[in-house]
Amino acid sequence: MHKQTFIPYKAQNFSLEERLERVKAYYDYMEQRRSVREFSDKPVPKELIEQIIMTASSAPSGAHKQPWTFCVVSDPEVKTAIRKAAEEEEYTNYHGRMSDEWLEDLLPFGTDWNKPFLEIAPYLIVVFKRAYELEEGKKKKNYYVNESVGLASGFLLSAIHQAGLVALTHTPSPMNFLQKLLKRPDNERAFLLIPVGYPAEDAQVPELTRKDHEDVIVWY
Ligand code: IYR
């Protein structure tokens, strides 16, 4: 086993006023993030996407295994194939596989089995989780894979927002068609499908409120 070296952690030294100002400014900006379903087809520079993904990949992960792969799709033919396969699953979901209660909960969002954004958005980022790594033919398990990839996906969404772009956390279900279409190896499973781009000029989002602090925080 190789011996880990340690280096000093560089603390961030701010005054209390600066800390408050920073967390408030961060809140004000993050609070404006919305899931958007109507995209412009305006191209997004590749280097923006690459930088955004590197922020996602800086997330903490179990034993620092970074158990994720970000597949970035811009090829129109692949996007069309993904749309077709996703819509087939979603058609079945909306016509019997989802409960009446679930369909009712989705009414405010106006969603249905149609997923035009899968072709319109310039990039589809498909986040894959990696259950294990193959090292010299031996399977080495990753740890806390869902937690790790969930955290990385959160970092991804915040970086997309920071770039002034919009995204949708889309979960066509089941998602195994993505592993096949993108020819991913056996150790990878699709986790989220995230279209990224500029919002359509006339994009609309549902008017939502967020839970208040007393509804989400319990102090002990
Ligand atoms: N995957 C479906 C249904 C759906 C489910 C939830 I929970 C949502 O918040 C939104 C949609 C779809 O994408 O339409």
mmCIF file of C-alpha atoms and ligand atoms in Angstrom:
data_model
loop_
_atom_site.group_PDB
_atom_site.id
_atom_site.type_symbol
_atom_site.label_atom_id
_atom_site.label_comp_id
_atom_site.label_asym_id
_atom_site.label_seq_id
_atom_site.Cartn_x
_atom_site.Cartn_y
_atom_site.Cartn_z
ATOM 1 C CA MET A 1 0.000 0.000 0.000
ATOM 2 C CA HIS A 2 1.365 3.425 -0.870
ATOM 3 C CA LYS A 3 1.826 5.922 1.917
ATOM 4 C CA GLN A 4 -0.330 9.035 1.711
ATOM 5 C CA THR A 5 1.458 12.355 2.171
ATOM 6 C CA PHE A 6 -0.316 15.234 3.881
ATOM 7 C CA ILE A 7 -0.028 18.955 3.057
ATOM 8 C CA PRO A 8 -1.175 21.986 5.070
ATOM 9 C CA TYR A 9 -4.784 23.067 4.457
ATOM 10 C CA LYS A 10 -4.969 26.711 3.393
ATOM 11 C CA ALA A 11 -7.677 28.239 5.584
ATOM 12 C CA GLN A 12 -9.916 30.935 4.112
ATOM 13 C CA ASN A 13 -9.618 33.918 6.414
ATOM 14 C CA PHE A 14 -12.563 36.281 6.226
ATOM 15 C CA SER A 15 -14.107 38.609 8.786
ATOM 16 C CA LEU A 16 -17.579 37.742 10.039
ATOM 17 C CA GLU A 17 -19.018 40.565 7.891
ATOM 18 C CA GLU A 18 -17.322 39.136 4.820
ATOM 19 C CA ARG A 19 -18.569 35.643 5.621
ATOM 20 C CA LEU A 20 -22.138 36.870 6.021
ATOM 21 C CA GLU A 21 -21.935 38.900 2.841
ATOM 22 C CA ARG A 22 -20.535 35.935 0.937
ATOM 23 C CA VAL A 23 -23.114 33.399 2.132
ATOM 24 C CA LYS A 24 -25.969 35.834 1.483
ATOM 25 C CA ALA A 25 -24.720 36.639 -2.009
ATOM 26 C CA TYR A 26 -24.314 32.917 -2.680
ATOM 27 C CA TYR A 27 -27.819 32.227 -1.411
ATOM 28 C CA ASP A 28 -29.300 35.060 -3.499
ATOM 29 C CA TYR A 29 -27.651 33.657 -6.605
ATOM 30 C CA MET A 30 -28.344 29.976 -5.968
ATOM 31 C CA GLU A 31 -31.939 30.716 -5.050
ATOM 32 C CA GLN A 32 -32.485 31.966 -8.613
ATOM 33 C CA ARG A 33 -31.592 28.564 -10.069
ATOM 34 C CA ARG A 34 -34.563 26.877 -11.682
ATOM 35 C CA SER A 35 -35.090 23.641 -13.542
ATOM 36 C CA VAL A 36 -35.831 24.746 -17.090
ATOM 37 C CA ARG A 37 -37.550 22.579 -19.696
ATOM 38 C CA GLU A 38 -37.483 24.978 -22.652
ATOM 39 C CA PHE A 39 -34.056 25.394 -24.206
ATOM 40 C CA SER A 40 -32.582 27.505 -26.996
ATOM 41 C CA ASP A 41 -30.584 25.613 -29.613
ATOM 42 C CA LYS A 42 -27.876 28.299 -29.424
ATOM 43 C CA PRO A 43 -24.521 26.519 -29.273
ATOM 44 C CA VAL A 44 -22.592 26.506 -25.999
ATOM 45 C CA PRO A 45 -18.782 26.591 -26.169
ATOM 46 C CA LYS A 46 -17.279 23.219 -25.304
ATOM 47 C CA GLU A 47 -14.758 24.735 -22.879
ATOM 48 C CA LEU A 48 -17.624 26.000 -20.701
ATOM 49 C CA ILE A 49 -18.990 22.458 -20.396
ATOM 50 C CA GLU A 50 -15.542 21.032 -19.689
ATOM 51 C CA GLN A 51 -14.918 23.553 -16.903
ATOM 52 C CA ILE A 52 -18.368 22.936 -15.412
ATOM 53 C CA ILE A 53 -17.737 19.194 -15.320
ATOM 54 C CA MET A 54 -14.367 19.659 -13.644
ATOM 55 C CA THR A 55 -16.178 21.529 -10.854
ATOM 56 C CA ALA A 56 -18.562 18.575 -10.533
ATOM 57 C CA SER A 57 -15.624 16.206 -10.394
ATOM 58 C CA SER A 58 -14.155 18.173 -7.460
ATOM 59 C CA ALA A 59 -17.006 16.923 -5.227
ATOM 60 C CA PRO A 60 -16.205 14.738 -2.218
ATOM 61 C CA SER A 61 -16.574 10.995 -2.779
ATOM 62 C CA GLY A 62 -16.288 7.761 -0.787
ATOM 63 C CA ALA A 63 -12.563 7.021 -0.270
ATOM 64 C CA HIS A 64 -11.929 9.676 -2.952
ATOM 65 C CA LYS A 65 -12.760 7.140 -5.660
ATOM 66 C CA GLN A 66 -14.592 9.754 -7.770
ATOM 67 C CA PRO A 67 -16.982 7.027 -8.968
ATOM 68 C CA TRP A 68 -18.447 8.948 -11.896
ATOM 69 C CA THR A 69 -18.189 9.427 -15.645
ATOM 70 C CA PHE A 70 -19.775 12.398 -17.414
ATOM 71 C CA CYS A 71 -20.772 11.563 -20.981
ATOM 72 C CA VAL A 72 -21.342 14.688 -23.028
ATOM 73 C CA VAL A 73 -23.587 14.328 -26.058
ATOM 74 C CA SER A 74 -23.796 16.983 -28.781
ATOM 75 C CA ASP A 75 -24.031 14.718 -31.875
ATOM 76 C CA PRO A 76 -27.557 15.319 -33.272
ATOM 77 C CA GLU A 77 -27.950 11.666 -34.268
ATOM 78 C CA VAL A 78 -27.142 10.446 -30.769
ATOM 79 C CA LYS A 79 -29.448 13.065 -29.264
ATOM 80 C CA THR A 80 -32.269 11.892 -31.539
ATOM 81 C CA ALA A 81 -31.674 8.268 -30.548
ATOM 82 C CA ILE A 82 -31.730 9.252 -26.855
ATOM 83 C CA ARG A 83 -34.940 11.233 -27.334
ATOM 84 C CA LYS A 84 -36.632 8.351 -29.103
ATOM 85 C CA ALA A 85 -35.679 5.799 -26.444
ATOM 86 C CA ALA A 86 -36.512 8.152 -23.551
ATOM 87 C CA GLU A 87 -39.916 9.011 -25.016
ATOM 88 C CA GLU A 88 -40.754 5.326 -25.459
ATOM 89 C CA GLU A 89 -40.133 4.718 -21.742
ATOM 90 C CA GLU A 90 -41.903 7.900 -20.722
ATOM 91 C CA TYR A 91 -44.941 7.099 -22.858
ATOM 92 C CA THR A 92 -45.325 3.873 -20.875
ATOM 93 C CA ASN A 93 -44.733 5.762 -17.622
ATOM 94 C CA TYR A 94 -47.412 8.360 -18.331
ATOM 95 C CA HIS A 95 -49.855 5.715 -19.630
ATOM 96 C CA GLY A 96 -50.007 3.339 -16.686
ATOM 97 C CA ARG A 97 -46.594 2.836 -15.062
ATOM 98 C CA MET A 98 -46.897 5.934 -12.828
ATOM 99 C CA SER A 99 -49.592 5.994 -10.124
ATOM 100 C CA ASP A 100 -52.522 8.434 -10.290
ATOM 101 C CA GLU A 101 -51.098 10.158 -7.210
ATOM 102 C CA TRP A 102 -47.749 10.625 -8.955
ATOM 103 C CA LEU A 103 -49.383 11.978 -12.130
ATOM 104 C CA GLU A 104 -51.393 14.401 -10.004
ATOM 105 C CA ASP A 105 -48.228 15.601 -8.223
ATOM 106 C CA LEU A 106 -46.695 16.351 -11.626
ATOM 107 C CA LEU A 107 -49.667 18.383 -12.944
ATOM 108 C CA PRO A 108 -48.226 21.760 -11.780
ATOM 109 C CA PHE A 109 -45.143 21.136 -13.935
ATOM 110 C CA GLY A 110 -47.042 20.410 -17.123
ATOM 111 C CA THR A 111 -44.767 17.496 -18.015
ATOM 112 C CA ASP A 112 -45.764 14.676 -20.344
ATOM 113 C CA TRP A 113 -44.013 11.935 -22.327
ATOM 114 C CA ASN A 114 -42.827 14.417 -24.968
ATOM 115 C CA LYS A 115 -39.172 15.386 -24.460
ATOM 116 C CA PRO A 116 -38.194 17.837 -27.248
ATOM 117 C CA PHE A 117 -35.439 19.328 -25.060
ATOM 118 C CA LEU A 118 -33.435 16.138 -25.607
ATOM 119 C CA GLU A 119 -32.874 17.277 -29.206
ATOM 120 C CA ILE A 120 -32.968 21.058 -28.753
ATOM 121 C CA ALA A 121 -30.485 21.532 -25.887
ATOM 122 C CA PRO A 122 -26.966 21.763 -27.347
ATOM 123 C CA TYR A 123 -25.532 19.366 -24.755
ATOM 124 C CA LEU A 124 -26.876 16.390 -22.867
ATOM 125 C CA ILE A 125 -24.676 15.485 -19.930
ATOM 126 C CA VAL A 126 -25.331 11.890 -18.931
ATOM 127 C CA VAL A 127 -23.968 11.237 -15.454
ATOM 128 C CA PHE A 128 -22.939 7.624 -14.918
ATOM 129 C CA LYS A 129 -22.159 6.056 -11.557
ATOM 130 C CA ARG A 130 -19.370 3.511 -11.399
ATOM 131 C CA ALA A 131 -20.112 0.616 -9.039
ATOM 132 C CA TYR A 132 -16.557 -0.731 -9.224
ATOM 133 C CA GLU A 133 -13.254 -0.313 -11.020
ATOM 134 C CA LEU A 134 -11.416 -3.050 -12.884
ATOM 135 C CA GLU A 135 -7.778 -3.121 -11.832
ATOM 136 C CA GLU A 136 -5.630 -5.807 -13.457
ATOM 137 C CA GLY A 137 -8.772 -7.810 -14.142
ATOM 138 C CA LYS A 138 -9.881 -7.578 -10.487
ATOM 139 C CA LYS A 139 -13.102 -5.849 -9.417
ATOM 140 C CA LYS A 140 -12.473 -3.113 -6.839
ATOM 141 C CA LYS A 141 -15.674 -1.852 -5.257
ATOM 142 C CA ASN A 142 -16.413 1.860 -4.959
ATOM 143 C CA TYR A 143 -18.026 3.191 -1.785
ATOM 144 C CA TYR A 144 -21.134 5.311 -1.166
ATOM 145 C CA VAL A 145 -21.602 5.526 -4.902
ATOM 146 C CA ASN A 146 -25.090 7.101 -4.887
ATOM 147 C CA GLU A 147 -24.125 9.670 -2.270
ATOM 148 C CA SER A 148 -20.917 10.554 -4.140
ATOM 149 C CA VAL A 149 -22.517 10.872 -7.563
ATOM 150 C CA GLY A 150 -25.445 12.801 -6.072
ATOM 151 C CA LEU A 151 -23.001 15.293 -4.575
ATOM 152 C CA ALA A 152 -21.107 15.625 -7.862
ATOM 153 C CA SER A 153 -24.399 16.206 -9.674
ATOM 154 C CA GLY A 154 -25.255 18.990 -7.215
ATOM 155 C CA PHE A 155 -21.897 20.610 -7.874
ATOM 156 C CA LEU A 156 -22.610 20.226 -11.607
ATOM 157 C CA LEU A 157 -25.958 22.034 -11.343
ATOM 158 C CA SER A 158 -24.416 24.868 -9.332
ATOM 159 C CA ALA A 159 -21.578 25.282 -11.874
ATOM 160 C CA ILE A 160 -24.111 25.324 -14.737
ATOM 161 C CA HIS A 161 -25.996 28.093 -12.927
ATOM 162 C CA GLN A 162 -22.739 29.967 -12.267
ATOM 163 C CA ALA A 163 -22.110 29.933 -16.044
ATOM 164 C CA GLY A 164 -25.508 31.569 -16.596
ATOM 165 C CA LEU A 165 -26.765 28.431 -18.332
ATOM 166 C CA VAL A 166 -29.798 26.338 -17.455
ATOM 167 C CA ALA A 167 -30.357 22.632 -16.933
ATOM 168 C CA LEU A 168 -32.964 20.044 -16.131
ATOM 169 C CA THR A 169 -32.373 17.025 -13.892
ATOM 170 C CA HIS A 170 -34.113 14.519 -16.094
ATOM 171 C CA THR A 171 -34.628 10.901 -15.068
ATOM 172 C CA PRO A 172 -36.239 8.916 -17.870
ATOM 173 C CA SER A 173 -37.099 5.637 -16.266
ATOM 174 C CA PRO A 174 -35.750 3.019 -16.632
ATOM 175 C CA MET A 175 -32.467 4.491 -17.859
ATOM 176 C CA ASN A 176 -30.616 1.359 -19.013
ATOM 177 C CA PHE A 177 -31.051 2.406 -22.664
ATOM 178 C CA LEU A 178 -28.415 5.100 -22.025
ATOM 179 C CA GLN A 179 -25.774 2.554 -21.053
ATOM 180 C CA LYS A 180 -26.486 0.679 -24.296
ATOM 181 C CA LEU A 181 -26.737 3.693 -26.619
ATOM 182 C CA LEU A 182 -23.539 5.241 -25.290
ATOM 183 C CA LYS A 183 -21.788 1.844 -25.190
ATOM 184 C CA ARG A 184 -20.754 2.243 -21.559
ATOM 185 C CA PRO A 185 -18.893 -0.557 -19.771
ATOM 186 C CA ASP A 186 -20.548 -3.008 -17.349
ATOM 187 C CA ASN A 187 -19.427 -1.139 -14.238
ATOM 188 C CA GLU A 188 -21.398 1.980 -15.222
ATOM 189 C CA ARG A 189 -25.092 2.747 -14.685
ATOM 190 C CA ALA A 190 -26.872 5.928 -15.808
ATOM 191 C CA PHE A 191 -27.628 8.177 -12.823
ATOM 192 C CA LEU A 192 -29.062 11.393 -14.301
ATOM 193 C CA LEU A 193 -29.568 12.894 -17.738
ATOM 194 C CA ILE A 194 -28.941 16.635 -17.674
ATOM 195 C CA PRO A 195 -29.699 18.758 -20.763
ATOM 196 C CA VAL A 196 -27.675 21.990 -20.628
ATOM 197 C CA GLY A 197 -27.929 25.180 -22.653
ATOM 198 C CA TYR A 198 -29.352 28.670 -22.803
ATOM 199 C CA PRO A 199 -33.022 29.066 -21.930
ATOM 200 C CA ALA A 200 -35.451 29.563 -24.824
ATOM 201 C CA GLU A 201 -36.306 33.266 -25.184
ATOM 202 C CA ASP A 202 -39.891 32.626 -24.088
ATOM 203 C CA ALA A 203 -39.003 29.973 -21.483
ATOM 204 C CA GLN A 204 -41.423 29.759 -18.595
ATOM 205 C CA VAL A 205 -41.067 28.061 -15.231
ATOM 206 C CA PRO A 206 -43.748 27.217 -12.690
ATOM 207 C CA GLU A 207 -44.218 29.796 -9.950
ATOM 208 C CA LEU A 208 -42.908 27.939 -6.918
ATOM 209 C CA THR A 209 -42.146 28.820 -3.335
ATOM 210 C CA ARG A 210 -39.448 27.111 -1.302
ATOM 211 C CA LYS A 211 -39.774 25.770 2.215
ATOM 212 C CA ASP A 212 -39.019 28.263 4.972
ATOM 213 C CA HIS A 213 -36.083 27.791 7.351
ATOM 214 C CA GLU A 214 -38.254 26.491 10.188
ATOM 215 C CA ASP A 215 -39.565 23.779 7.868
ATOM 216 C CA VAL A 216 -36.143 22.499 6.873
ATOM 217 C CA ILE A 217 -33.891 23.146 9.910
ATOM 218 C CA VAL A 218 -34.081 21.580 13.367
ATOM 219 C CA TRP A 219 -31.628 22.941 15.911
ATOM 220 C CA TYR A 220 -30.485 20.815 18.860
HETATM 221 N N1 IYR B 1 -39.500 11.119 -15.497
HETATM 222 C C1 IYR B 1 -40.750 11.708 -15.916
HETATM 223 C C2 IYR B 1 -41.658 12.018 -14.787
HETATM 224 C C3 IYR B 1 -41.224 13.019 -13.810
HETATM 225 C C4 IYR B 1 -41.042 12.649 -12.473
HETATM 226 C C5 IYR B 1 -40.730 13.561 -11.516
HETATM 227 I I1 IYR B 1 -40.600 12.999 -9.567
HETATM 228 C C6 IYR B 1 -40.537 14.916 -11.872
HETATM 229 O O1 IYR B 1 -40.178 15.836 -10.891
HETATM 230 C C7 IYR B 1 -40.703 15.292 -13.177
HETATM 231 C C8 IYR B 1 -41.054 14.338 -14.141
HETATM 232 C C9 IYR B 1 -40.500 12.935 -16.823
HETATM 233 O O2 IYR B 1 -39.365 13.352 -16.965
HETATM 234 O O3 IYR B 1 -41.445 13.451 -17.387
#
